[in-house]
Coordinates of C-alpha atoms in Angstrom, one line a residue:
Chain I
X1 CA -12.7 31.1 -2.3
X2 CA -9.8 28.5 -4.0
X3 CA -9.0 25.8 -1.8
X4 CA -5.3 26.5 -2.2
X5 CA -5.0 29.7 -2.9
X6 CA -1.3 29.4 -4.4
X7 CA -2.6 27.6 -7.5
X8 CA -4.4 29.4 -9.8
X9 CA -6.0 26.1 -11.5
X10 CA -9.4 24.6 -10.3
X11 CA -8.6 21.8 -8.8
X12 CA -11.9 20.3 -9.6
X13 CA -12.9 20.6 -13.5
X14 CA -15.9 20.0 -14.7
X15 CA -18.7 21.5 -16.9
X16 CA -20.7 22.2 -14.1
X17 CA -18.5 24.8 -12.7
X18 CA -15.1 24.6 -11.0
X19 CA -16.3 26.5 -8.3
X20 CA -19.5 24.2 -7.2
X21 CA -17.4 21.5 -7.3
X22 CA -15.1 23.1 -4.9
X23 CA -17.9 24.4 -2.6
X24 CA -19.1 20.9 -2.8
X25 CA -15.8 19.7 -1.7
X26 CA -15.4 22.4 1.0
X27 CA -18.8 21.8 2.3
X28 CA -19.1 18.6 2.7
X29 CA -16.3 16.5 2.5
X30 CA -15.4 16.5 6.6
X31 CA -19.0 14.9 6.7
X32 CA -18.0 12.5 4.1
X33 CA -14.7 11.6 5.3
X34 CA -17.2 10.8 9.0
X35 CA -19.2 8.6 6.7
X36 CA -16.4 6.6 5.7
X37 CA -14.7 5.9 9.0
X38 CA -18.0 4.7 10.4
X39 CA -19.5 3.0 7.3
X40 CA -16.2 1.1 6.2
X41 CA -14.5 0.9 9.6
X42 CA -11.5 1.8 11.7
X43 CA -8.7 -0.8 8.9
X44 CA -9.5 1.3 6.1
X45 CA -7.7 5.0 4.7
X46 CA -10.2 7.6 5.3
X47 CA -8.2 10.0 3.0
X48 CA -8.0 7.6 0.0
X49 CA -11.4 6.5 0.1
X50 CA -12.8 10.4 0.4
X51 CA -10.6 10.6 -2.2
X52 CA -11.9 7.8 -4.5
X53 CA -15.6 9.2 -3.4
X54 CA -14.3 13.1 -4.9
X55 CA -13.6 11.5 -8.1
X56 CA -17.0 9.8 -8.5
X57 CA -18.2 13.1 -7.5
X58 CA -16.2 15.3 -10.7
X59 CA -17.3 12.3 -12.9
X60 CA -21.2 12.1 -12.1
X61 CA -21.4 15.4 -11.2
X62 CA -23.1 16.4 -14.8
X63 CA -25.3 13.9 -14.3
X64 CA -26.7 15.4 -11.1
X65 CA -29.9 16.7 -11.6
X66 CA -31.4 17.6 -8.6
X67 CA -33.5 15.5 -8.0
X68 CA -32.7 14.0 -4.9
X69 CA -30.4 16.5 -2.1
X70 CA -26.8 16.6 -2.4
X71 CA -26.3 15.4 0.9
X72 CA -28.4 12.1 -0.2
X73 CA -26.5 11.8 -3.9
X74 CA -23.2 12.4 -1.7
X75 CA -24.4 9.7 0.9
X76 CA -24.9 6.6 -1.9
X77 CA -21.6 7.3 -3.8
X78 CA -20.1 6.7 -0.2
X79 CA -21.8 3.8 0.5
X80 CA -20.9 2.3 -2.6
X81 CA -17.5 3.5 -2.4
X82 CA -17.1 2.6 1.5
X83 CA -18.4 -1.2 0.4
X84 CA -15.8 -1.8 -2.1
X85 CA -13.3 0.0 0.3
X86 CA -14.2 -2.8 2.5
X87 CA -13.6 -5.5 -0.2
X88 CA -10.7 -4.2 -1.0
X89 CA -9.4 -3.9 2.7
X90 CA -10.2 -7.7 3.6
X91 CA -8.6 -8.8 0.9
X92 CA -5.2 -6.6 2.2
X93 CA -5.6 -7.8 5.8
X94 CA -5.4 -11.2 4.3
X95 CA -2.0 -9.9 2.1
X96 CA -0.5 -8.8 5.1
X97 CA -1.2 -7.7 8.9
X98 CA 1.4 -4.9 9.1
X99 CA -1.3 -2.5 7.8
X100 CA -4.1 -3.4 10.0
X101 CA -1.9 -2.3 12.8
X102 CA -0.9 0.2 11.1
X103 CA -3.8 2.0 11.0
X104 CA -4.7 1.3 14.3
X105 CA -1.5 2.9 15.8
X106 CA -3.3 6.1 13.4
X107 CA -6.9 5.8 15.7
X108 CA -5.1 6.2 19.0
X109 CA -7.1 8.9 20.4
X110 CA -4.1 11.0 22.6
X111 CA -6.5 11.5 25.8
X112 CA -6.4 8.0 26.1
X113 CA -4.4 5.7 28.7
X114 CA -2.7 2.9 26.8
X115 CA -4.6 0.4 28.8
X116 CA -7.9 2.2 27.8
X117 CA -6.9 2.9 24.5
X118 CA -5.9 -1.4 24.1
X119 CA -9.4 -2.0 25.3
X120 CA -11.1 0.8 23.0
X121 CA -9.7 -0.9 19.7
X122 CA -10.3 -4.2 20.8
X123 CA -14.0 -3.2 21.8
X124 CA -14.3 -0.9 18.2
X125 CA -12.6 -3.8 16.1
X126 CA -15.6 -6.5 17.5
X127 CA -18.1 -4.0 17.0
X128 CA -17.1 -3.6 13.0
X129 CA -16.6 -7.6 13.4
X130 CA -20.0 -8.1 14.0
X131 CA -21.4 -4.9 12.1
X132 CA -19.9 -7.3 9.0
X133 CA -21.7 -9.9 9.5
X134 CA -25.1 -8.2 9.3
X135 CA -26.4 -7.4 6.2
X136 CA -25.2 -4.5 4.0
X137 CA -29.1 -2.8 4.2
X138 CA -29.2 -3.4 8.5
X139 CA -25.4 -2.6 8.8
X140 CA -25.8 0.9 7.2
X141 CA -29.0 1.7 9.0
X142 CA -27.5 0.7 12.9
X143 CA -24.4 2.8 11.9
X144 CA -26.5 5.7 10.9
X145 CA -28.5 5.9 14.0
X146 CA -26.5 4.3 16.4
X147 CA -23.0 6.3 15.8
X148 CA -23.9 8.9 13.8
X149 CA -26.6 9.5 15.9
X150 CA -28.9 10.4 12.9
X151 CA -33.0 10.5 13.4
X152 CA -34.9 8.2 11.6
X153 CA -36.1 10.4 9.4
X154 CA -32.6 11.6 8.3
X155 CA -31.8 8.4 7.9
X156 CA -34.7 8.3 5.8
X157 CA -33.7 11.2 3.9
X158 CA -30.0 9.4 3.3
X159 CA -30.6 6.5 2.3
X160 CA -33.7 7.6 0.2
X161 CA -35.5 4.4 2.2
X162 CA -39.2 5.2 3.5
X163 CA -39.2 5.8 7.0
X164 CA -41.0 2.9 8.5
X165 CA -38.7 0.9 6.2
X166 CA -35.8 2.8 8.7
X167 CA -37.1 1.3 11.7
X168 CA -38.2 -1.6 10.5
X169 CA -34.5 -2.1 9.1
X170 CA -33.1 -0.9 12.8
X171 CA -35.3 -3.6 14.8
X172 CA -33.9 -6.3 12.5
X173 CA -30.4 -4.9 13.1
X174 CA -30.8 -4.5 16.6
X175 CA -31.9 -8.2 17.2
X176 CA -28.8 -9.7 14.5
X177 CA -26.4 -7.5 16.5
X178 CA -27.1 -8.8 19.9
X179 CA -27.6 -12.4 18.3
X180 CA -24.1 -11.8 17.0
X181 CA -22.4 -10.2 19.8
X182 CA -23.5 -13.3 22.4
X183 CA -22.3 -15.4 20.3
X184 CA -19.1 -13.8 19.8
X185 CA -18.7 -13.6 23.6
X186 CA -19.9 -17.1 23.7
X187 CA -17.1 -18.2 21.5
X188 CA -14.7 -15.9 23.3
X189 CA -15.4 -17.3 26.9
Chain U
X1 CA -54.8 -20.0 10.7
X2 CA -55.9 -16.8 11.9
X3 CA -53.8 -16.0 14.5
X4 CA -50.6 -16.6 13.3
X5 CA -51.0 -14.0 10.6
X6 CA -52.4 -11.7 13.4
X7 CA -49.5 -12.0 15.4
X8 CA -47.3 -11.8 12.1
X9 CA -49.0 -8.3 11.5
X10 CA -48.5 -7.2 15.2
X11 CA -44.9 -8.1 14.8
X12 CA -44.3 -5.8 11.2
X13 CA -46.1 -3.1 13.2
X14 CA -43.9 -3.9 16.2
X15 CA -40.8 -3.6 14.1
X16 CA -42.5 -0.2 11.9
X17 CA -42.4 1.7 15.4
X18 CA -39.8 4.4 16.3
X19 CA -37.1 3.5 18.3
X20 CA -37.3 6.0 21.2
X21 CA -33.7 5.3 22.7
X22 CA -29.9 4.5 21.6
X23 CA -28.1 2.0 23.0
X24 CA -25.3 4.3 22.9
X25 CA -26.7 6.8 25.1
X26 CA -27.9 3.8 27.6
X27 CA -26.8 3.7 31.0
X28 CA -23.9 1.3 31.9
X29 CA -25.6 -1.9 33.2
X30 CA -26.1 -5.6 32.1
X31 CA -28.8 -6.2 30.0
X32 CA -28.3 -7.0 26.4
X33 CA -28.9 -3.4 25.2
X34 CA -26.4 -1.7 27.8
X35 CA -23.9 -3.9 26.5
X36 CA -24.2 -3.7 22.9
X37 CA -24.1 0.2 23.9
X38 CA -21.0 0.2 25.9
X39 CA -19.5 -1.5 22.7
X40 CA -20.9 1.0 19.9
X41 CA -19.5 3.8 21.9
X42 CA -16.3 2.5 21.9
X43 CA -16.3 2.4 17.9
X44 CA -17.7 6.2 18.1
X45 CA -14.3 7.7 17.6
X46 CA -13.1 8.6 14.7
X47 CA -10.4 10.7 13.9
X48 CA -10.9 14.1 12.5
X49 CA -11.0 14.7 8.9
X50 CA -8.7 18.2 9.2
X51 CA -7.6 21.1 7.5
X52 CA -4.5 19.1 6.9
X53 CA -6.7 15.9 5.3
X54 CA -8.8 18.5 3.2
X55 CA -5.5 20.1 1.4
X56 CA -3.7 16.4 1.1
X57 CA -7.0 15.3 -0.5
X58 CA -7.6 18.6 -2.6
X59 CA -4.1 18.1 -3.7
X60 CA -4.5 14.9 -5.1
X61 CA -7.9 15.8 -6.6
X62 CA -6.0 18.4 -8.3
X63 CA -3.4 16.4 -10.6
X64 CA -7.0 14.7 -11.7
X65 CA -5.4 11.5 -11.1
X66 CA -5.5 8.5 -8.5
X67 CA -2.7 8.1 -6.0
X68 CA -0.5 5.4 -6.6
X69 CA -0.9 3.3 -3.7
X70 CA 2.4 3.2 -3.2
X71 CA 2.6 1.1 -0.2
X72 CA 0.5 -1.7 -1.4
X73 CA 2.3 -1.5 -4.6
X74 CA 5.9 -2.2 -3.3
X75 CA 3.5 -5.1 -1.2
X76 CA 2.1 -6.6 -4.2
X77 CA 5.3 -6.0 -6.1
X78 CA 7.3 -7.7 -3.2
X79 CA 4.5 -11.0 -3.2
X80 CA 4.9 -11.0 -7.1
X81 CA 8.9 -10.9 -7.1
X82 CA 8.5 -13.9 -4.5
X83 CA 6.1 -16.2 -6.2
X84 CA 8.4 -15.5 -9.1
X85 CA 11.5 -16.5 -7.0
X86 CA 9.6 -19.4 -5.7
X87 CA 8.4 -20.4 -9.1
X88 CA 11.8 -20.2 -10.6
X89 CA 13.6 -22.4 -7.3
X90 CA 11.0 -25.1 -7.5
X91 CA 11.3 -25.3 -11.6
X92 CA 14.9 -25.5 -11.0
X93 CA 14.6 -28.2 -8.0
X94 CA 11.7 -30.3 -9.8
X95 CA 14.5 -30.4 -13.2
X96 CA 17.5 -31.2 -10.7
X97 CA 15.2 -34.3 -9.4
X98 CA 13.7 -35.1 -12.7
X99 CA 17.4 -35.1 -14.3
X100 CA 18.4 -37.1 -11.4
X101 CA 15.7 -39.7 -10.8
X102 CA 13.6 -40.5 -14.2
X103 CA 17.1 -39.2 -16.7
X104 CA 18.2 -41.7 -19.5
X105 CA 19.2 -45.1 -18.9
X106 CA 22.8 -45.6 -18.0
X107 CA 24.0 -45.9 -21.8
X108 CA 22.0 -48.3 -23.3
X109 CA 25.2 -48.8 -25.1
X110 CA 27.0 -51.2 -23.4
X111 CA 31.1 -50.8 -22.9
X112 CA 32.8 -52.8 -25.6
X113 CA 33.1 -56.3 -24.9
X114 CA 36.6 -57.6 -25.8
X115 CA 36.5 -60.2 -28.5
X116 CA 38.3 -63.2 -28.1
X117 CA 41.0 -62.5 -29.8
X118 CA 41.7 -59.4 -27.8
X119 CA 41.8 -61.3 -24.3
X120 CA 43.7 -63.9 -25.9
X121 CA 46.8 -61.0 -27.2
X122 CA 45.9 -59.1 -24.0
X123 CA 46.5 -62.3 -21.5
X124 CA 48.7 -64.2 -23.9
X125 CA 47.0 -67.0 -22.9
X126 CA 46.4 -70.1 -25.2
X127 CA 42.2 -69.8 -25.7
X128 CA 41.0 -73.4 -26.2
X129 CA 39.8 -74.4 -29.4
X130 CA 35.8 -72.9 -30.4
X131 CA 33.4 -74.3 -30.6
X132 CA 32.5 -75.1 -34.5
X133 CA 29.0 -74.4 -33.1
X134 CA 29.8 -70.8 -32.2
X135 CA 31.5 -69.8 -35.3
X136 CA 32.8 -66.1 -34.1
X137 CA 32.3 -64.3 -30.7
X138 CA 30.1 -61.6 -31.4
X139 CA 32.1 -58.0 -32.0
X140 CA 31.9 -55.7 -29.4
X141 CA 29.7 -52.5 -30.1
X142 CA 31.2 -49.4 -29.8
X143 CA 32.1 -47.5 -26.5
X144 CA 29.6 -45.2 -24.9
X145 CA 29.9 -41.4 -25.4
X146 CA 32.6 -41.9 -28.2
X147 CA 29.9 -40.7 -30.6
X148 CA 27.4 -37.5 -30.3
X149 CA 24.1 -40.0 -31.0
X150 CA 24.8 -43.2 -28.8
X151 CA 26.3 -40.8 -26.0
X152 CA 23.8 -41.4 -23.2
X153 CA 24.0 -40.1 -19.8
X154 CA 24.3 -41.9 -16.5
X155 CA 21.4 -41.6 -14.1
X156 CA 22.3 -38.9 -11.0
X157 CA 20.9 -40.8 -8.3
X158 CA 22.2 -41.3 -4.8
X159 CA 21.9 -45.0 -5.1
X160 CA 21.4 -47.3 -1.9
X161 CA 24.9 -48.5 -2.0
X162 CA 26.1 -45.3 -1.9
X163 CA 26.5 -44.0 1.8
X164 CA 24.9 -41.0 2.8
X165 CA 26.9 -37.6 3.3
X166 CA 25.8 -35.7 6.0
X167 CA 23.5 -33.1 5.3
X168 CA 25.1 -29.8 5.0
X169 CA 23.8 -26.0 6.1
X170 CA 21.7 -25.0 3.1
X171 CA 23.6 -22.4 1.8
X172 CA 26.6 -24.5 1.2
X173 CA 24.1 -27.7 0.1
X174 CA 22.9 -25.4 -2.3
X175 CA 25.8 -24.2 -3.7
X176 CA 26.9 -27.8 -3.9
X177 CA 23.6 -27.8 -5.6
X178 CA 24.3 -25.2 -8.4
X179 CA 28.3 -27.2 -9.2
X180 CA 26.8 -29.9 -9.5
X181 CA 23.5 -29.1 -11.9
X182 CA 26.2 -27.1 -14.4
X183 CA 28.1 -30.3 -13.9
X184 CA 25.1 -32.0 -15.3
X185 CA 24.5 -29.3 -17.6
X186 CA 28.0 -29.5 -19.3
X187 CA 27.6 -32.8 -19.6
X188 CA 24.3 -33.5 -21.1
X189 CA 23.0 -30.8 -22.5
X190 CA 26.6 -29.1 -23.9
X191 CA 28.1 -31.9 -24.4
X192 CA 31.3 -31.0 -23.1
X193 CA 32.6 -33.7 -20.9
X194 CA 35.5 -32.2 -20.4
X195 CA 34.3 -29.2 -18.2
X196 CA 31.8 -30.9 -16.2
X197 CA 34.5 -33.1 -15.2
X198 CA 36.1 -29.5 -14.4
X199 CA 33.2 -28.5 -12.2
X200 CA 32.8 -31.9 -10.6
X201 CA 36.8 -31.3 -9.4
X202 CA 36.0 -27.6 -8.2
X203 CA 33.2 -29.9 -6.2
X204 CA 35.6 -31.9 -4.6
X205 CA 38.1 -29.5 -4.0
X206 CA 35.3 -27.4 -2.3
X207 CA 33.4 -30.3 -0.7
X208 CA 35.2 -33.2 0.0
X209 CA 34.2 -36.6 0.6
X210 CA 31.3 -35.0 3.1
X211 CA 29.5 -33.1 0.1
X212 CA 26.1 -33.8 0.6
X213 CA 25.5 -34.5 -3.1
X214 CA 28.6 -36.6 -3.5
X215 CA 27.5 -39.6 -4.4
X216 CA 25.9 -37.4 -6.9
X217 CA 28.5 -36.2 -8.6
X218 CA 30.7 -39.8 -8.2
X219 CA 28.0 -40.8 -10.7
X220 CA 27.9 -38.1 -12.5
X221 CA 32.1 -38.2 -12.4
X222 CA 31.9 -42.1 -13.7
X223 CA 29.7 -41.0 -16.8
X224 CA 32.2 -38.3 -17.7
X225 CA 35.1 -40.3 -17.6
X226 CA 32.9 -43.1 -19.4
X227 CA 32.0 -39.9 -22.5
X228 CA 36.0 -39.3 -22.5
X229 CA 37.0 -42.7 -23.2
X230 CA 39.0 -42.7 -19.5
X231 CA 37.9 -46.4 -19.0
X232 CA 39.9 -47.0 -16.4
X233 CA 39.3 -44.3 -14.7
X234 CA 35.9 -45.0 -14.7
X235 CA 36.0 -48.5 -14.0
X236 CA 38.7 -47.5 -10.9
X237 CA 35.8 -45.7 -9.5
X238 CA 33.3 -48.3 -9.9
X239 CA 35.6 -50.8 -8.9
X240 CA 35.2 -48.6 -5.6
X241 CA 31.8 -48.8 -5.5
X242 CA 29.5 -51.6 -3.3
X243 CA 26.8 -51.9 -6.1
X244 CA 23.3 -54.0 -5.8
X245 CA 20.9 -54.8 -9.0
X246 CA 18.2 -52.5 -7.7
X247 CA 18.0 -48.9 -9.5
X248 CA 20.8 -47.2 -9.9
X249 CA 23.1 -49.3 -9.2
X250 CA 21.8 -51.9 -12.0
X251 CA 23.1 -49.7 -14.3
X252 CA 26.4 -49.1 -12.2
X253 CA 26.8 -53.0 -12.5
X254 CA 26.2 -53.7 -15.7
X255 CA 28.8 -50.4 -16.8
X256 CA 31.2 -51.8 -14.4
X257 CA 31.2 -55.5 -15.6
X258 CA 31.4 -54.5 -19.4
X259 CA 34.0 -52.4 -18.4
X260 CA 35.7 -55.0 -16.4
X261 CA 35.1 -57.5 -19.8
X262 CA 36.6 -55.1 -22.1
X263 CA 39.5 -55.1 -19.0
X264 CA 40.0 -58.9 -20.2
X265 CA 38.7 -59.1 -16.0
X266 CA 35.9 -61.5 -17.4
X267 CA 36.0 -63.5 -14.2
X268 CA 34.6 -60.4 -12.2
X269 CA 32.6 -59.3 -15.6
X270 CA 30.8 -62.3 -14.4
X271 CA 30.0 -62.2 -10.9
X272 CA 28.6 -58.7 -12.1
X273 CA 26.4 -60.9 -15.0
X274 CA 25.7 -63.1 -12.8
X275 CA 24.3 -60.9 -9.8
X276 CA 22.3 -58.8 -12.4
X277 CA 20.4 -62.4 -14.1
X278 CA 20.1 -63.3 -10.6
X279 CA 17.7 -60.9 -10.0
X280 CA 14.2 -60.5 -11.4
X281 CA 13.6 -58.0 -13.6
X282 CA 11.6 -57.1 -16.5
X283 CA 13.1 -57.8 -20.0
X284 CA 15.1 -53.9 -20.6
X285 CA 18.3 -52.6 -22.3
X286 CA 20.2 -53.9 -19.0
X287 CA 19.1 -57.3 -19.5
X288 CA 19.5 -57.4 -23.3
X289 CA 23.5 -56.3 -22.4
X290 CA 23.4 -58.4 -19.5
X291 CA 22.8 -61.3 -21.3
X292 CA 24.9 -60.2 -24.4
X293 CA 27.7 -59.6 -21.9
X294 CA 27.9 -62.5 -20.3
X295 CA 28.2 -64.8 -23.4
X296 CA 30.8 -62.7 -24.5
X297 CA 32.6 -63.2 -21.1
X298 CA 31.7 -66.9 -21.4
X299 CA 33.5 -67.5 -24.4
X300 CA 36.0 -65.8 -23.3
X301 CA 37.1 -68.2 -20.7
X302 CA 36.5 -71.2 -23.0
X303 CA 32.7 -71.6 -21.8
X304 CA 30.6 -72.6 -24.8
X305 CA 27.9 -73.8 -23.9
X306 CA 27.2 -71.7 -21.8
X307 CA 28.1 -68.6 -24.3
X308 CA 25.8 -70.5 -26.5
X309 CA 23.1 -70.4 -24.0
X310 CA 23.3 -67.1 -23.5
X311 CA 22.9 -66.0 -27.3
X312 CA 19.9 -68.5 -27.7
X313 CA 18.3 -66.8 -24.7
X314 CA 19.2 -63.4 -26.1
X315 CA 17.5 -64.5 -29.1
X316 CA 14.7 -65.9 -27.6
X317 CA 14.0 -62.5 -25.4
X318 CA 15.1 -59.8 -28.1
X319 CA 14.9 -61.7 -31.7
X320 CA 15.4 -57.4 -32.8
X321 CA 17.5 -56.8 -30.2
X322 CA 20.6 -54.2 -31.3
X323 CA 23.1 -57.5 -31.2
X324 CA 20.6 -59.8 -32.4
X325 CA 22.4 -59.9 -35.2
X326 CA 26.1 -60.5 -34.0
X327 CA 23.8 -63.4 -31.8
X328 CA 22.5 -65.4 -34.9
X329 CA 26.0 -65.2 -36.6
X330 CA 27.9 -66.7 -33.3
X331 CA 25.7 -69.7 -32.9
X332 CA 25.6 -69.5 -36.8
X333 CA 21.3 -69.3 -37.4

């Protein structure tokens, strides 16, 4: 079934079939587009980077062999994507501020009072301030299983890591982020 | 050495084991943990990737081409346009200053001095008889700016002397900025004397006497005149003018007393002279004309000697000085 059903062309071409691609895209790209927003954080543009992650997709896509599950292949083209989204993005907020806020005013969550929606983005943007000062390899891994509330194993699975490498990876996360979160309290009081 | 490795082991195995619980799903509380949870949960929300997202995506995907990130291209097209702006405003301010503070001498061509002969039919008075020692009063050299090669521009510099204007509201300082750098423009790069003259009138009819840059353009004005051969203009507005030998205003005074020599005004040619020799300075173009000057003047009023003295010292300081020659043929060497 064509994603939009009023244009005839695939909007995905590739030698591997128009029609995986766009399964591909149907399937999976709400999970992608999760990935993103927890991997890179709430300053960046979900749709652009899901976008820039779709592309990768049609390019590498003959390449795909197999060999490792979709959802895995899918998983390291977002990292890598989400990483240099990040890049990117710091290098923005330092162009200008009007677009962090910007995309904050896009995260207000309507249930929300505007008091408890203040504290909620203040409370999300330290979490992603600390997350960034942990290591890419520890970051990923606490995101995974702390907000994505993935098991070990499917972390394991995800990231193509063993899975005592997981945990071991988690403990070390676990210990930087409370290292890092007293001492951005410290530094706050 | 045993047991640290031991404990080193115990802690890898420590770290291998499966974390049972997430912070996130912790209880409120205030240990370390049910903190870091009560924070993680806040940065649980996303929004919704939708229907919506999935066709706006699709879409793009479909023209097989990136978005123009329009947004941060206007940005980065705004930041370029402004370094560019600010680029071109500090070129243009750091060749204002330049112009202004390190631009030629004040005509290294001195005014003409008047030869004797000239004050004598000027003042019809009876000159006393030379000195056989000083067989001819050196020539005067020719004026400045009457030709293209010895034309040489007059330093734009608010001298000391000069009192300050009030500083205007920038819009109108810098439109006093703009007259004034075409004024400058005109006159030394285009040559035209004429219309910088022009644009330093449109300055005063727009600005007054409480321009900001008018001491600026009264300069500026002086050299014009000078390059038009309107000496007594010129030398009306030095005349005007409280000068001191430091900077600018050395070459104000040395313009002003050749002009007031060629005037047959030799008297106050030389308090000029003499205020300039007064005061230290390294050997230049001002104190070659200085020097050159003031014998002139000298033997003007029947001084000799002193003329003489003046020449020899000339001689001594600049032996290939540009009057050197006129020198050696006075005092007859």
């Amino acid at each position: 079934m064509p994603l939009v059903r009023s244009d005839p062309t695939p909007f995905i071409a590739s030698p591997a079939g128009a029609t995986d691609l766009e399964t591909l895209y149907r399937t999976h790209a709400p999970t992608v587009a999760r990935w993103v927003a927890r991997l890179a954080g709430p300053l960046v543009d979900v749709d652009d980077l899901v976008h820039e992650i779709f592309l990768v997709v049609r390019r590498r896509l003959p390449e795909f062999r197999g060999d490792a599950k979709v959802t895995t292949w899918l998983y390291r083209i977002t990292e890598r994507v989400a990483r240099e989204g990040r890049r990117k993005d710091r290098f923005r907020r330092w162009f200008s501020r009007a677009r962090h806020l910007e995309i904050q005013r896009t995260m207000t969550a309507p249930h929300l009072t505007p008091v408890d929606e203040f504290e909620r983005r203040q409370a999300s943007e330290m979490v992603y301030r600390i997350l960034d000062r942990l290591p890419g390899k520890y970051r990923n891994v606490l995101i995974l299983y702390e907000l994505e509330e993935l098991s070990g194993e499917e972390i394991a699975t995800l990231t193509g890591l063993k899975p005592a490498t997981v945990w071991v990876h988690l403990h070390r996360a676990r210990a930087r982020f409370i290292a890092e979160m007293k001492r951005d309290s410290g530094r706050s009081t | 050495m045993k047991e640290p490795i031991a404990r080193g082991r115990q802690s890898e195995a420590d770290e291998r084991a499966p974390i049972r619980h997430r912070w996130t799903t912790q209880p409120p509380g205030d240990t370390d943990e049910a903190l870091a949870g009560a924070l993680l949960r806040s940065a649980k929300v996303v929004q919704p990737f939708g229907t919506k997202n999935l066709a706006e995506v699709a879409a793009r995907l479909r023209t097989r081409e990136r978005r123009l990130p329009t947004k941060w291209a206007w940005q980065i097209a705004i930041a370029v346009g402004l370094l560019l702006f600010c680029g071109a405003v500090s070129a243009a301010v750091m060749h204002f200053l330049r112009v202004a503070s390190v631009g030629p001498a004040l005509s290294d061509t001195p005014v003409s001095m008047p030869t004797s002969g000239q004050v004598r039919r000027r003042h019809r008075v009876v000159a006393p008889p030379p000195d056989p020692a000083i067989a001819q009063v050196p020539e005067a050299p020719p004026v400045p700016g009457s030709t293209e090669e010895e034309s040489e521009s007059l330093p734009v510099k608010a001298s000391p002397e000069l009192p300050a204007a009030p500083l205007a509201n920038p819009s109108a300082l810098a439109q006093e900025s703009r007259l004034l750098a075409g004024a400058i423009h005109k006159l030394r790069q285009e040559r035209n004397p004429g219309q910088a003259l022009a644009m330093l009138d449109q300055h005063r009819a727009r600005f007054g006497a409480k321009g900001a840059l008018e001491p600026e353009a009264e300069v500026t004005r002086i050299e014009a005149l000078l390059r038009l051969g309107r000496h007594d203009q010129a030398l009306g507005l030095l005349d005007a003018q409280v000068l001191t030998p430091a900077g600018v205003g050395r070459e104000m005074l040395v313009a002003r007393a050749e002009l007031r020599a060629e005037k047959g005004r030799c008297g106050a040619a030389l308090n000029d002279f003499n205020l300039l020799l007064a005061t230290e300075a390294s050997p230049d173009l001002v104190t070659e004309r200085v020097l050159y000057g003031r014998a002139t003047c000298r033997a003007q009023q029947g001084d000799w000697a002193g003329a003489r003295s003046d020449l020899e010292h000339y001689l001594a300081r600049f032996p290939k000085g540009r009057f050197a020659d006129q020198a050696r043929a006075a005092i007859g060497k």
